[in-house]
mmCIF file of C-alpha atoms in Angstrom:
data_model
loop_
_atom_site.group_PDB
_atom_site.id
_atom_site.type_symbol
_atom_site.label_atom_id
_atom_site.label_comp_id
_atom_site.label_asym_id
_atom_site.label_seq_id
_atom_site.Cartn_x
_atom_site.Cartn_y
_atom_site.Cartn_z
ATOM 1 C CA MET A 662 -0.006 -0.037 0.070
ATOM 2 C CA ARG A 663 1.316 3.483 -0.784
ATOM 3 C CA ILE A 664 0.636 5.795 2.149
ATOM 4 C CA ALA A 665 1.191 9.620 2.351
ATOM 5 C CA TRP A 666 1.866 10.504 6.112
ATOM 6 C CA ILE A 667 1.531 14.051 7.115
ATOM 7 C CA GLY A 668 2.821 14.991 10.461
ATOM 8 C CA LYS A 669 5.710 16.582 12.436
ATOM 9 C CA LYS A 670 9.220 15.581 13.356
ATOM 10 C CA SER A 671 10.013 18.318 15.766
ATOM 11 C CA PRO A 672 9.825 19.861 18.111
ATOM 12 C CA PHE A 673 9.623 16.681 20.374
ATOM 13 C CA CYS A 674 6.222 16.079 21.666
ATOM 14 C CA GLY A 675 3.674 12.942 21.660
ATOM 15 C CA ASN A 676 2.573 13.570 18.156
ATOM 16 C CA VAL A 677 6.294 13.339 17.028
ATOM 17 C CA THR A 678 6.648 10.074 18.894
ATOM 18 C CA TYR A 679 3.307 8.778 17.458
ATOM 19 C CA SER A 680 4.453 9.624 13.891
ATOM 20 C CA ARG A 681 7.862 8.176 14.326
ATOM 21 C CA GLU A 682 6.608 4.921 15.779
ATOM 22 C CA VAL A 683 3.814 4.345 13.493
ATOM 23 C CA THR A 684 5.655 5.204 10.308
ATOM 24 C CA ASN A 685 8.568 3.049 11.349
ATOM 25 C CA ALA A 686 6.147 0.008 11.708
ATOM 26 C CA LEU A 687 4.112 0.720 8.551
ATOM 27 C CA HIS A 688 7.458 1.099 6.469
ATOM 28 C CA ARG A 689 7.976 -2.489 7.024
ATOM 29 C CA GLU A 690 5.299 -3.635 4.635
ATOM 30 C CA HIS A 691 4.312 -0.430 2.784
ATOM 31 C CA GLN A 692 5.649 2.419 0.762
ATOM 32 C CA VAL A 693 5.292 5.360 3.220
ATOM 33 C CA SER A 694 6.022 9.065 2.266
ATOM 34 C CA PHE A 695 6.450 11.728 5.158
ATOM 35 C CA LEU A 696 5.273 15.114 4.626
ATOM 36 C CA HIS A 697 6.342 17.568 7.454
ATOM 37 C CA PHE A 698 7.132 21.092 8.421
ATOM 38 C CA ALA A 699 10.720 21.841 7.528
ATOM 39 C CA GLN A 700 13.112 21.776 10.537
ATOM 40 C CA GLU A 701 16.222 23.623 11.448
ATOM 41 C CA GLU A 702 17.049 21.287 14.271
ATOM 42 C CA SER A 703 19.311 18.228 14.036
ATOM 43 C CA GLU A 704 17.866 15.083 12.757
ATOM 44 C CA PRO A 705 15.726 13.389 15.471
ATOM 45 C CA ASP A 706 16.781 9.740 16.406
ATOM 46 C CA ASN A 707 15.467 6.475 15.149
ATOM 47 C CA TRP A 708 13.357 7.820 12.115
ATOM 48 C CA PRO A 709 12.698 5.413 9.250
ATOM 49 C CA ASN A 710 14.446 6.057 6.006
ATOM 50 C CA LEU A 711 11.289 7.343 4.170
ATOM 51 C CA ARG A 712 10.723 9.560 1.179
ATOM 52 C CA GLU A 713 10.235 13.149 2.698
ATOM 53 C CA VAL A 714 8.720 16.363 1.689
ATOM 54 C CA SER A 715 9.528 19.452 3.797
ATOM 55 C CA LEU A 716 6.618 21.934 4.103
ATOM 56 C CA PRO A 717 7.655 25.648 4.730
ATOM 57 C CA PHE A 718 6.579 27.218 7.959
ATOM 58 C CA ILE A 719 6.533 30.645 9.628
ATOM 59 C CA TYR A 720 6.238 29.359 13.328
ATOM 60 C CA LYS A 721 6.236 26.048 14.965
ATOM 61 C CA SER A 722 5.870 24.960 18.602
ATOM 62 C CA GLN A 723 5.015 21.673 20.348
ATOM 63 C CA VAL A 724 1.378 22.896 20.479
ATOM 64 C CA TYR A 725 0.729 24.373 17.096
ATOM 65 C CA THR A 726 2.379 25.173 13.706
ATOM 66 C CA ILE A 727 1.771 28.235 11.242
ATOM 67 C CA PRO A 728 2.738 27.308 7.636
ATOM 68 C CA THR A 729 3.658 29.736 4.868
ATOM 69 C CA PHE A 730 1.330 30.268 2.126
ATOM 70 C CA LYS A 731 3.449 28.171 -0.331
ATOM 71 C CA ALA A 732 2.959 25.116 2.088
ATOM 72 C CA THR A 733 -0.612 24.372 0.720
ATOM 73 C CA LYS A 734 0.499 24.567 -2.976
ATOM 74 C CA LEU A 735 3.540 22.419 -2.225
ATOM 75 C CA LEU A 736 1.547 19.851 -0.274
ATOM 76 C CA THR A 737 -0.959 19.678 -3.169
ATOM 77 C CA GLU A 738 1.748 19.197 -5.744
ATOM 78 C CA SER A 739 3.497 16.551 -3.570
ATOM 79 C CA LEU A 740 0.295 14.538 -3.105
ATOM 80 C CA ARG A 741 -0.450 14.692 -6.954
ATOM 81 C CA GLU A 742 3.321 13.342 -7.627
ATOM 82 C CA ILE A 743 3.397 10.759 -4.838
ATOM 83 C CA LYS A 744 -0.036 9.438 -5.930
ATOM 84 C CA PRO A 745 -0.843 7.562 -2.763
ATOM 85 C CA ASP A 746 -3.598 5.020 -2.014
ATOM 86 C CA ILE A 747 -4.406 6.736 1.313
ATOM 87 C CA VAL A 748 -3.501 9.850 3.037
ATOM 88 C CA HIS A 749 -2.960 9.843 6.839
ATOM 89 C CA ALA A 750 -2.835 13.225 8.669
ATOM 90 C CA SER A 751 -1.466 13.147 12.384
ATOM 91 C CA LEU A 752 -3.095 16.646 13.026
ATOM 92 C CA THR A 753 -0.789 19.154 14.009
ATOM 93 C CA LEU A 754 -3.019 22.053 15.067
ATOM 94 C CA SER A 755 -2.005 23.900 11.719
ATOM 95 C CA PRO A 756 -4.375 25.572 9.272
ATOM 96 C CA LEU A 757 -3.292 22.887 6.637
ATOM 97 C CA ASP A 758 -5.427 20.629 8.854
ATOM 98 C CA PHE A 759 -8.457 22.350 7.505
ATOM 99 C CA VAL A 760 -7.655 22.672 3.941
ATOM 100 C CA LEU A 761 -6.625 18.990 3.647
ATOM 101 C CA PRO A 762 -10.098 17.670 2.953
ATOM 102 C CA GLU A 763 -10.550 20.018 -0.044
ATOM 103 C CA ILE A 764 -7.278 19.027 -1.410
ATOM 104 C CA CYS A 765 -7.800 15.207 -1.102
ATOM 105 C CA GLU A 766 -11.510 15.605 -2.413
ATOM 106 C CA GLU A 767 -9.794 17.297 -5.741
ATOM 107 C CA LEU A 768 -7.308 14.518 -6.066
ATOM 108 C CA ARG A 769 -9.845 11.794 -5.028
ATOM 109 C CA LEU A 770 -7.713 10.613 -2.244
ATOM 110 C CA PRO A 771 -9.189 8.854 0.857
ATOM 111 C CA LEU A 772 -8.139 10.902 3.937
ATOM 112 C CA ILE A 773 -7.702 9.657 7.679
ATOM 113 C CA ALA A 774 -6.923 11.972 10.689
ATOM 114 C CA THR A 775 -5.491 11.192 13.992
ATOM 115 C CA PHE A 776 -6.981 13.752 16.338
ATOM 116 C CA HIS A 777 -4.490 14.158 19.343
ATOM 117 C CA THR A 778 -6.070 17.100 21.045
ATOM 118 C CA PRO A 779 -6.285 16.393 24.991
ATOM 119 C CA PHE A 780 -9.257 16.648 27.066
ATOM 120 C CA ALA A 781 -10.160 16.516 30.943
ATOM 121 C CA GLY A 782 -11.826 13.040 30.861
ATOM 122 C CA LYS A 783 -15.010 11.024 31.966
ATOM 123 C CA GLY A 784 -17.581 13.416 33.022
ATOM 124 C CA ALA A 785 -15.675 16.442 33.228
ATOM 125 C CA LYS A 786 -15.717 19.811 31.242
ATOM 126 C CA LEU A 787 -12.785 20.303 29.006
ATOM 127 C CA ILE A 788 -10.349 21.731 31.476
ATOM 128 C CA SER A 789 -9.573 24.982 29.549
ATOM 129 C CA GLY A 790 -10.923 27.261 26.813
ATOM 130 C CA THR A 791 -7.996 26.211 24.707
ATOM 131 C CA GLN A 792 -8.680 22.649 24.568
ATOM 132 C CA LEU A 793 -12.683 23.428 24.218
ATOM 133 C CA LEU A 794 -11.875 25.915 21.271
ATOM 134 C CA ALA A 795 -9.786 23.163 19.485
ATOM 135 C CA TYR A 796 -12.632 20.585 19.787
ATOM 136 C CA GLN A 797 -15.233 23.256 18.570
ATOM 137 C CA LEU A 798 -12.937 24.386 15.737
ATOM 138 C CA TYR A 799 -12.016 21.003 14.506
ATOM 139 C CA ALA A 800 -15.233 19.287 14.638
ATOM 140 C CA PRO A 801 -16.921 20.844 11.528
ATOM 141 C CA PHE A 802 -13.918 20.081 9.432
ATOM 142 C CA LEU A 803 -13.464 16.435 10.884
ATOM 143 C CA VAL A 804 -16.692 15.785 9.161
ATOM 144 C CA ASN A 805 -14.922 15.920 5.954
ATOM 145 C CA TYR A 806 -12.478 13.368 6.817
ATOM 146 C CA ASP A 807 -13.159 9.650 5.702
ATOM 147 C CA ARG A 808 -12.304 8.559 9.226
ATOM 148 C CA VAL A 809 -11.060 10.153 12.315
ATOM 149 C CA ILE A 810 -8.871 8.037 14.868
ATOM 150 C CA VAL A 811 -9.120 8.989 18.662
ATOM 151 C CA PHE A 812 -7.687 7.143 21.454
ATOM 152 C CA SER A 813 -10.660 6.376 23.638
ATOM 153 C CA GLN A 814 -14.399 5.776 23.497
ATOM 154 C CA ILE A 815 -14.797 9.017 25.702
ATOM 155 C CA GLN A 816 -13.201 11.078 23.211
ATOM 156 C CA ARG A 817 -15.372 9.241 20.384
ATOM 157 C CA GLU A 818 -18.363 10.245 22.296
ATOM 158 C CA LEU A 819 -17.258 13.831 22.663
ATOM 159 C CA LEU A 820 -16.650 14.370 19.189
ATOM 160 C CA ALA A 821 -19.894 12.722 18.215
ATOM 161 C CA ARG A 822 -21.862 15.149 20.458
ATOM 162 C CA MET A 823 -20.119 17.985 18.449
ATOM 163 C CA GLY A 824 -21.388 16.738 15.096
ATOM 164 C CA VAL A 825 -18.959 14.286 13.893
ATOM 165 C CA ARG A 826 -20.619 11.079 12.707
ATOM 166 C CA GLU A 827 -19.998 8.215 15.219
ATOM 167 C CA GLU A 828 -19.569 5.655 12.568
ATOM 168 C CA ASN A 829 -16.598 7.700 11.020
ATOM 169 C CA ILE A 830 -14.768 7.758 14.281
ATOM 170 C CA ALA A 831 -12.352 4.912 14.979
ATOM 171 C CA VAL A 832 -11.029 4.172 18.510
ATOM 172 C CA ILE A 833 -7.286 2.913 18.065
ATOM 173 C CA PRO A 834 -5.300 3.536 21.235
ATOM 174 C CA ASN A 835 -1.672 4.503 21.057
ATOM 175 C CA GLY A 836 0.742 1.531 21.142
ATOM 176 C CA VAL A 837 4.247 0.906 22.444
ATOM 177 C CA ASP A 838 6.936 -1.230 21.158
ATOM 178 C CA THR A 839 7.049 -3.704 24.018
ATOM 179 C CA ALA A 840 10.505 -5.225 22.999
ATOM 180 C CA LYS A 841 12.186 -1.798 23.058
ATOM 181 C CA TYR A 842 10.215 -0.515 26.233
ATOM 182 C CA SER A 843 10.677 -3.223 28.519
ATOM 183 C CA PRO A 844 12.235 -3.808 32.025
ATOM 184 C CA GLY A 845 16.194 -4.112 32.049
ATOM 185 C CA PHE A 846 19.461 -3.372 33.398
ATOM 186 C CA SER A 847 20.074 0.293 34.164
ATOM 187 C CA GLN A 848 22.725 2.150 36.200
ATOM 188 C CA VAL A 849 20.633 5.249 36.523
ATOM 189 C CA LYS A 850 20.070 4.749 40.284
ATOM 190 C CA ALA A 851 23.932 4.324 40.912
ATOM 191 C CA LYS A 852 24.458 7.414 38.847
ATOM 192 C CA PHE A 853 22.210 9.460 41.004
ATOM 193 C CA LYS A 854 22.845 7.810 44.212
ATOM 194 C CA ALA A 855 19.195 6.853 44.713
ATOM 195 C CA GLU A 856 17.715 3.989 46.736
ATOM 196 C CA ARG A 857 14.134 4.754 45.257
ATOM 197 C CA LEU A 858 13.667 6.654 42.017
ATOM 198 C CA PHE A 859 10.665 8.424 40.893
ATOM 199 C CA VAL A 860 10.161 10.020 37.267
ATOM 200 C CA TYR A 861 8.167 12.570 35.553
ATOM 201 C CA GLN A 862 8.628 12.771 31.773
ATOM 202 C CA GLY A 863 6.872 15.421 29.740
ATOM 203 C CA ARG A 864 6.523 19.141 29.042
ATOM 204 C CA ILE A 865 6.963 21.484 31.789
ATOM 205 C CA ALA A 866 3.880 23.332 31.039
ATOM 206 C CA PRO A 867 0.659 24.602 32.834
ATOM 207 C CA GLU A 868 -1.639 21.648 31.542
ATOM 208 C CA LYS A 869 0.905 19.005 32.790
ATOM 209 C CA ASN A 870 0.426 20.193 36.409
ATOM 210 C CA VAL A 871 4.193 19.552 37.283
ATOM 211 C CA GLU A 872 4.048 22.134 40.266
ATOM 212 C CA ALA A 873 1.480 19.973 42.007
ATOM 213 C CA LEU A 874 3.918 16.960 42.070
ATOM 214 C CA LEU A 875 6.906 19.253 42.963
ATOM 215 C CA ARG A 876 5.049 20.932 45.990
ATOM 216 C CA ALA A 877 3.519 17.399 47.064
ATOM 217 C CA TRP A 878 7.319 15.886 46.907
ATOM 218 C CA LYS A 879 8.745 18.956 48.960
ATOM 219 C CA GLN A 880 5.931 18.633 51.678
ATOM 220 C CA SER A 881 6.362 14.935 51.893
ATOM 221 C CA ALA A 882 9.765 15.218 53.333
ATOM 222 C CA MET A 883 11.145 12.195 51.397
ATOM 223 C CA GLU A 884 13.952 10.171 52.478
ATOM 224 C CA PRO A 885 17.375 11.310 51.388
ATOM 225 C CA GLY A 886 17.783 8.164 49.295
ATOM 226 C CA SER A 887 14.507 8.989 47.217
ATOM 227 C CA LYS A 888 15.249 11.029 44.234
ATOM 228 C CA LEU A 889 12.604 12.639 41.623
ATOM 229 C CA LEU A 890 13.934 13.134 38.217
ATOM 230 C CA ILE A 891 12.273 15.634 35.921
ATOM 231 C CA VAL A 892 12.591 14.845 32.354
ATOM 232 C CA GLY A 893 11.585 17.392 29.826
ATOM 233 C CA ASP A 894 11.608 20.999 29.068
ATOM 234 C CA GLY A 895 9.074 23.832 28.552
ATOM 235 C CA PRO A 896 7.800 27.240 29.577
ATOM 236 C CA LEU A 897 7.606 26.683 33.329
ATOM 237 C CA LYS A 898 11.014 25.177 33.738
ATOM 238 C CA SER A 899 12.933 28.281 34.565
ATOM 239 C CA SER A 900 10.354 29.651 36.974
ATOM 240 C CA LEU A 901 9.984 26.088 38.884
ATOM 241 C CA GLU A 902 13.635 24.731 39.111
ATOM 242 C CA PRO A 903 15.063 27.445 41.379
ATOM 243 C CA PHE A 904 12.539 26.502 43.980
ATOM 244 C CA TYR A 905 12.698 22.618 43.842
ATOM 245 C CA GLY A 906 16.224 21.745 43.592
ATOM 246 C CA SER A 907 18.748 19.016 44.776
ATOM 247 C CA GLU A 908 18.392 19.976 48.152
ATOM 248 C CA TYR A 909 14.966 18.347 48.187
ATOM 249 C CA GLY A 910 15.992 15.239 45.966
ATOM 250 C CA ILE A 911 14.723 16.662 42.771
ATOM 251 C CA ILE A 912 17.014 16.315 39.657
ATOM 252 C CA TRP A 913 16.234 18.387 36.677
ATOM 253 C CA LEU A 914 17.469 16.591 33.420
ATOM 254 C CA GLY A 915 15.865 18.895 30.696
ATOM 255 C CA PHE A 916 14.839 17.235 27.495
ATOM 256 C CA VAL A 917 16.615 13.890 26.673
ATOM 257 C CA ALA A 918 16.766 13.542 23.007
ATOM 258 C CA ASP A 919 18.384 10.071 22.700
ATOM 259 C CA GLU A 920 15.626 7.484 23.139
ATOM 260 C CA ASN A 921 17.903 4.920 24.380
ATOM 261 C CA ARG A 922 18.853 7.111 27.321
ATOM 262 C CA ARG A 923 15.238 7.728 28.120
ATOM 263 C CA ILE A 924 14.613 3.959 28.157
ATOM 264 C CA GLU A 925 17.474 3.569 30.610
ATOM 265 C CA ILE A 926 15.973 6.158 32.853
ATOM 266 C CA LEU A 927 12.607 4.453 32.854
ATOM 267 C CA ARG A 928 14.278 0.928 33.538
ATOM 268 C CA GLY A 929 16.196 2.386 36.486
ATOM 269 C CA ALA A 930 13.095 4.077 38.018
ATOM 270 C CA ASP A 931 10.519 2.481 40.505
ATOM 271 C CA VAL A 932 7.400 4.930 39.840
ATOM 272 C CA PHE A 933 6.412 7.096 36.961
ATOM 273 C CA VAL A 934 4.177 10.057 37.902
ATOM 274 C CA LEU A 935 1.699 11.890 35.461
ATOM 275 C CA PRO A 936 -0.357 14.676 37.166
ATOM 276 C CA SER A 937 -1.623 16.173 34.032
ATOM 277 C CA LEU A 938 -4.781 18.406 33.895
ATOM 278 C CA VAL A 939 -5.560 17.327 30.339
ATOM 279 C CA GLU A 940 -4.301 14.210 28.281
ATOM 280 C CA GLY A 941 -5.246 12.577 25.107
ATOM 281 C CA LEU A 942 -3.600 9.119 25.657
ATOM 282 C CA SER A 943 0.018 9.702 27.079
ATOM 283 C CA LEU A 944 2.650 7.682 25.496
ATOM 284 C CA SER A 945 5.010 8.677 28.128
ATOM 285 C CA LEU A 946 2.706 6.970 30.507
ATOM 286 C CA LEU A 947 2.591 3.680 28.184
ATOM 287 C CA GLU A 948 6.088 3.553 27.997
ATOM 288 C CA GLY A 949 6.691 3.776 31.726
ATOM 289 C CA MET A 950 4.117 0.951 32.144
ATOM 290 C CA ALA A 951 5.880 -1.061 29.577
ATOM 291 C CA CYS A 952 8.990 -0.742 31.423
ATOM 292 C CA GLY A 953 7.475 -2.129 34.549
ATOM 293 C CA LEU A 954 7.071 0.916 36.728
ATOM 294 C CA ALA A 955 4.421 1.598 39.194
ATOM 295 C CA CYS A 956 2.426 4.337 37.648
ATOM 296 C CA LEU A 957 0.476 7.259 39.147
ATOM 297 C CA ALA A 958 -1.626 9.463 36.768
ATOM 298 C CA THR A 959 -4.745 11.817 36.909
ATOM 299 C CA ASP A 960 -8.082 10.556 35.410
ATOM 300 C CA VAL A 961 -7.849 12.715 32.398
ATOM 301 C CA GLY A 962 -8.106 11.961 28.707
ATOM 302 C CA ALA A 963 -7.754 8.171 28.366
ATOM 303 C CA ASP A 964 -5.138 7.828 31.010
ATOM 304 C CA GLY A 965 -7.560 6.833 33.905
ATOM 305 C CA GLU A 966 -8.806 4.045 31.446
ATOM 306 C CA VAL A 967 -5.422 2.875 31.018
ATOM 307 C CA LEU A 968 -4.771 2.314 34.724
ATOM 308 C CA GLU A 969 -8.187 1.244 35.790
ATOM 309 C CA LYS A 970 -8.791 -2.012 37.662
ATOM 310 C CA GLY A 971 -5.365 -2.246 39.387
ATOM 311 C CA ALA A 972 -2.874 -1.402 36.586
ATOM 312 C CA GLY A 973 -1.832 1.711 38.376
ATOM 313 C CA VAL A 974 -3.173 4.420 40.778
ATOM 314 C CA VAL A 975 -5.537 7.024 39.509
ATOM 315 C CA ILE A 976 -5.768 10.412 41.186
ATOM 316 C CA SER A 977 -8.031 13.358 40.795
ATOM 317 C CA THR A 978 -6.997 16.487 39.242
ATOM 318 C CA LYS A 979 -8.940 18.599 42.099
ATOM 319 C CA THR A 980 -6.928 16.927 44.802
ATOM 320 C CA ALA A 981 -3.570 15.966 43.032
ATOM 321 C CA ARG A 982 -1.209 17.634 45.319
ATOM 322 C CA SER A 983 -2.811 16.212 48.574
ATOM 323 C CA GLN A 984 -2.987 12.854 47.151
ATOM 324 C CA LEU A 985 0.482 12.692 45.826
ATOM 325 C CA LYS A 986 1.482 14.066 49.312
ATOM 326 C CA THR A 987 0.041 10.790 50.858
ATOM 327 C CA LEU A 988 1.026 8.493 48.095
ATOM 328 C CA LEU A 989 4.766 9.328 47.458
ATOM 329 C CA PRO A 990 5.698 8.176 50.927
ATOM 330 C CA VAL A 991 3.794 5.028 50.715
ATOM 331 C CA LEU A 992 5.322 4.075 47.401
ATOM 332 C CA GLN A 993 8.741 5.019 48.829
ATOM 333 C CA ASP A 994 8.471 2.700 51.795
ATOM 334 C CA HIS A 995 6.890 -0.387 50.079
ATOM 335 C CA PRO A 996 9.210 -1.773 47.173
ATOM 336 C CA GLU A 997 6.912 -4.702 47.145
ATOM 337 C CA LEU A 998 3.816 -2.697 46.321
ATOM 338 C CA THR A 999 5.768 -0.881 43.515
ATOM 339 C CA THR A 1000 7.003 -4.138 42.157
ATOM 340 C CA LEU A 1001 3.534 -5.510 41.947
ATOM 341 C CA LEU A 1002 2.034 -2.320 40.386
ATOM 342 C CA GLY A 1003 4.815 -2.368 37.863
ATOM 343 C CA GLN A 1004 4.027 -6.074 36.900
ATOM 344 C CA LYS A 1005 0.450 -5.025 36.390
ATOM 345 C CA ALA A 1006 1.217 -2.107 34.506
ATOM 346 C CA ARG A 1007 3.423 -3.963 31.942
ATOM 347 C CA GLN A 1008 0.688 -6.779 31.596
ATOM 348 C CA ARG A 1009 -1.786 -4.008 30.787
ATOM 349 C CA VAL A 1010 0.337 -2.772 28.058
ATOM 350 C CA LEU A 1011 0.787 -6.300 26.665
ATOM 351 C CA ASP A 1012 -2.927 -6.939 26.771
ATOM 352 C CA ARG A 1013 -4.125 -3.661 25.126
ATOM 353 C CA TYR A 1014 -1.515 -1.127 24.128
ATOM 354 C CA THR A 1015 1.048 -2.837 21.907
ATOM 355 C CA LEU A 1016 2.277 -1.129 18.771
ATOM 356 C CA SER A 1017 1.777 -4.224 16.817
ATOM 357 C CA LYS A 1018 -1.892 -4.209 17.686
ATOM 358 C CA ASN A 1019 -2.330 -0.520 16.965
ATOM 359 C CA ILE A 1020 -0.802 -1.183 13.393
ATOM 360 C CA THR A 1021 -2.905 -4.073 12.677
ATOM 361 C CA LEU A 1022 -5.965 -2.103 13.535
ATOM 362 C CA LEU A 1023 -4.634 0.776 11.531
ATOM 363 C CA GLU A 1024 -4.110 -1.476 8.482
ATOM 364 C CA GLU A 1025 -7.554 -2.879 8.719
ATOM 365 C CA LEU A 1026 -8.914 0.592 8.879
ATOM 366 C CA TYR A 1027 -7.280 1.640 5.728
ATOM 367 C CA LYS A 1028 -8.655 -1.517 3.971
ATOM 368 C CA GLN A 1029 -12.072 -0.573 4.999
ATOM 369 C CA VAL A 1030 -11.778 3.084 3.902
ATOM 370 C CA LEU A 1031 -10.250 1.959 0.496
ATOM 371 C CA ALA A 1032 -13.089 -0.456 -0.158
ATOM 372 C CA GLN A 1033 -15.532 2.423 0.263
ATOM 373 C CA ARG A 1034 -13.892 4.934 -2.099
ATOM 374 C CA PRO A 1035 -13.107 5.140 -5.654
ATOM 375 C CA LEU A 1036 -9.722 4.213 -7.119
ATOM 376 C CA PRO A 1037 -7.107 6.669 -6.254
ATOM 377 C CA LEU A 1038 -4.635 8.237 -8.788
ATOM 378 C CA SER A 1039 -2.203 5.419 -8.527
ATOM 379 C CA ARG A 1040 -4.687 2.871 -9.775
ATOM 380 C CA ARG A 1041 -6.319 4.942 -12.514
ATOM 381 C CA ALA A 1042 -5.078 5.048 -16.017
#
């Protein structure tokens, strides 16, 4: 199958990881072309050797991208040249997301979207106006995609209430390469002189609620042998780091580009903590689970669903700090509990969230959509 994948390669975020892992897996059996916004940064690690098209942009961040006026024309010309059987857009919160249906309709190409925008969770309003606006803004345009992929039934119901036909919304959760992300040897504890190691991995941004974790850790008076690694970068890092430093056992590693290094950190840790106010389905959480860590996360997006029924500890966004203040010492003092939770976490990933299962479902969806559409350019005389 010939697939045109439209996504992003930088700056690092869950969307980037999703595109890298899925295109890597698809490339083994299919011909994949990758269209993405051009980058000034060095080449990210572990990307497959795909045909690429760089789209020009004015501004790009982890949250959204503003393309140049030439990007639409280049995208159209590239798709006409590639002649894919199917186009898959990992939506990047870019104006191109809204014109893609028109372009693909003109070229008679079936179009699939993966909609990553986070949300607050079961029974809750979207936590901020930004997320609510994104859903309201996208819903009328998602109607024009052949299929929209989301990560949970909750998200499917949310989009359906906003007018997207439920039968056109496919629930395909994120998946992790469980051979790569697995328990294993690590020297991280020895390096940081830690007896018990806790990890947060993600953006240092308001929606991630990192300060609640930092305050809880500081107030818990953790033992000197317990360390908290903060892996990631973001707009709040500079304002938080001076107040939560090594004197409290908190170590700021910044963004770690090397995937093998990130895996080594996870393998050396005991507990993964994700106190977010909004999420889609956190790949970082799934990676921690796959490496056998005991996991604590808030009941937002699909994260609570991932950890339900004993696969981890689910906490409330409203009382995250107070709950963490209680839970952190408990997990510090009971290694047998974290071992058990880590085993259950990995088994949950093996049962539901493997990359191979994700790819199988994706290929089935492609075939289903192709069966319902006219023949694309590559198969017409």
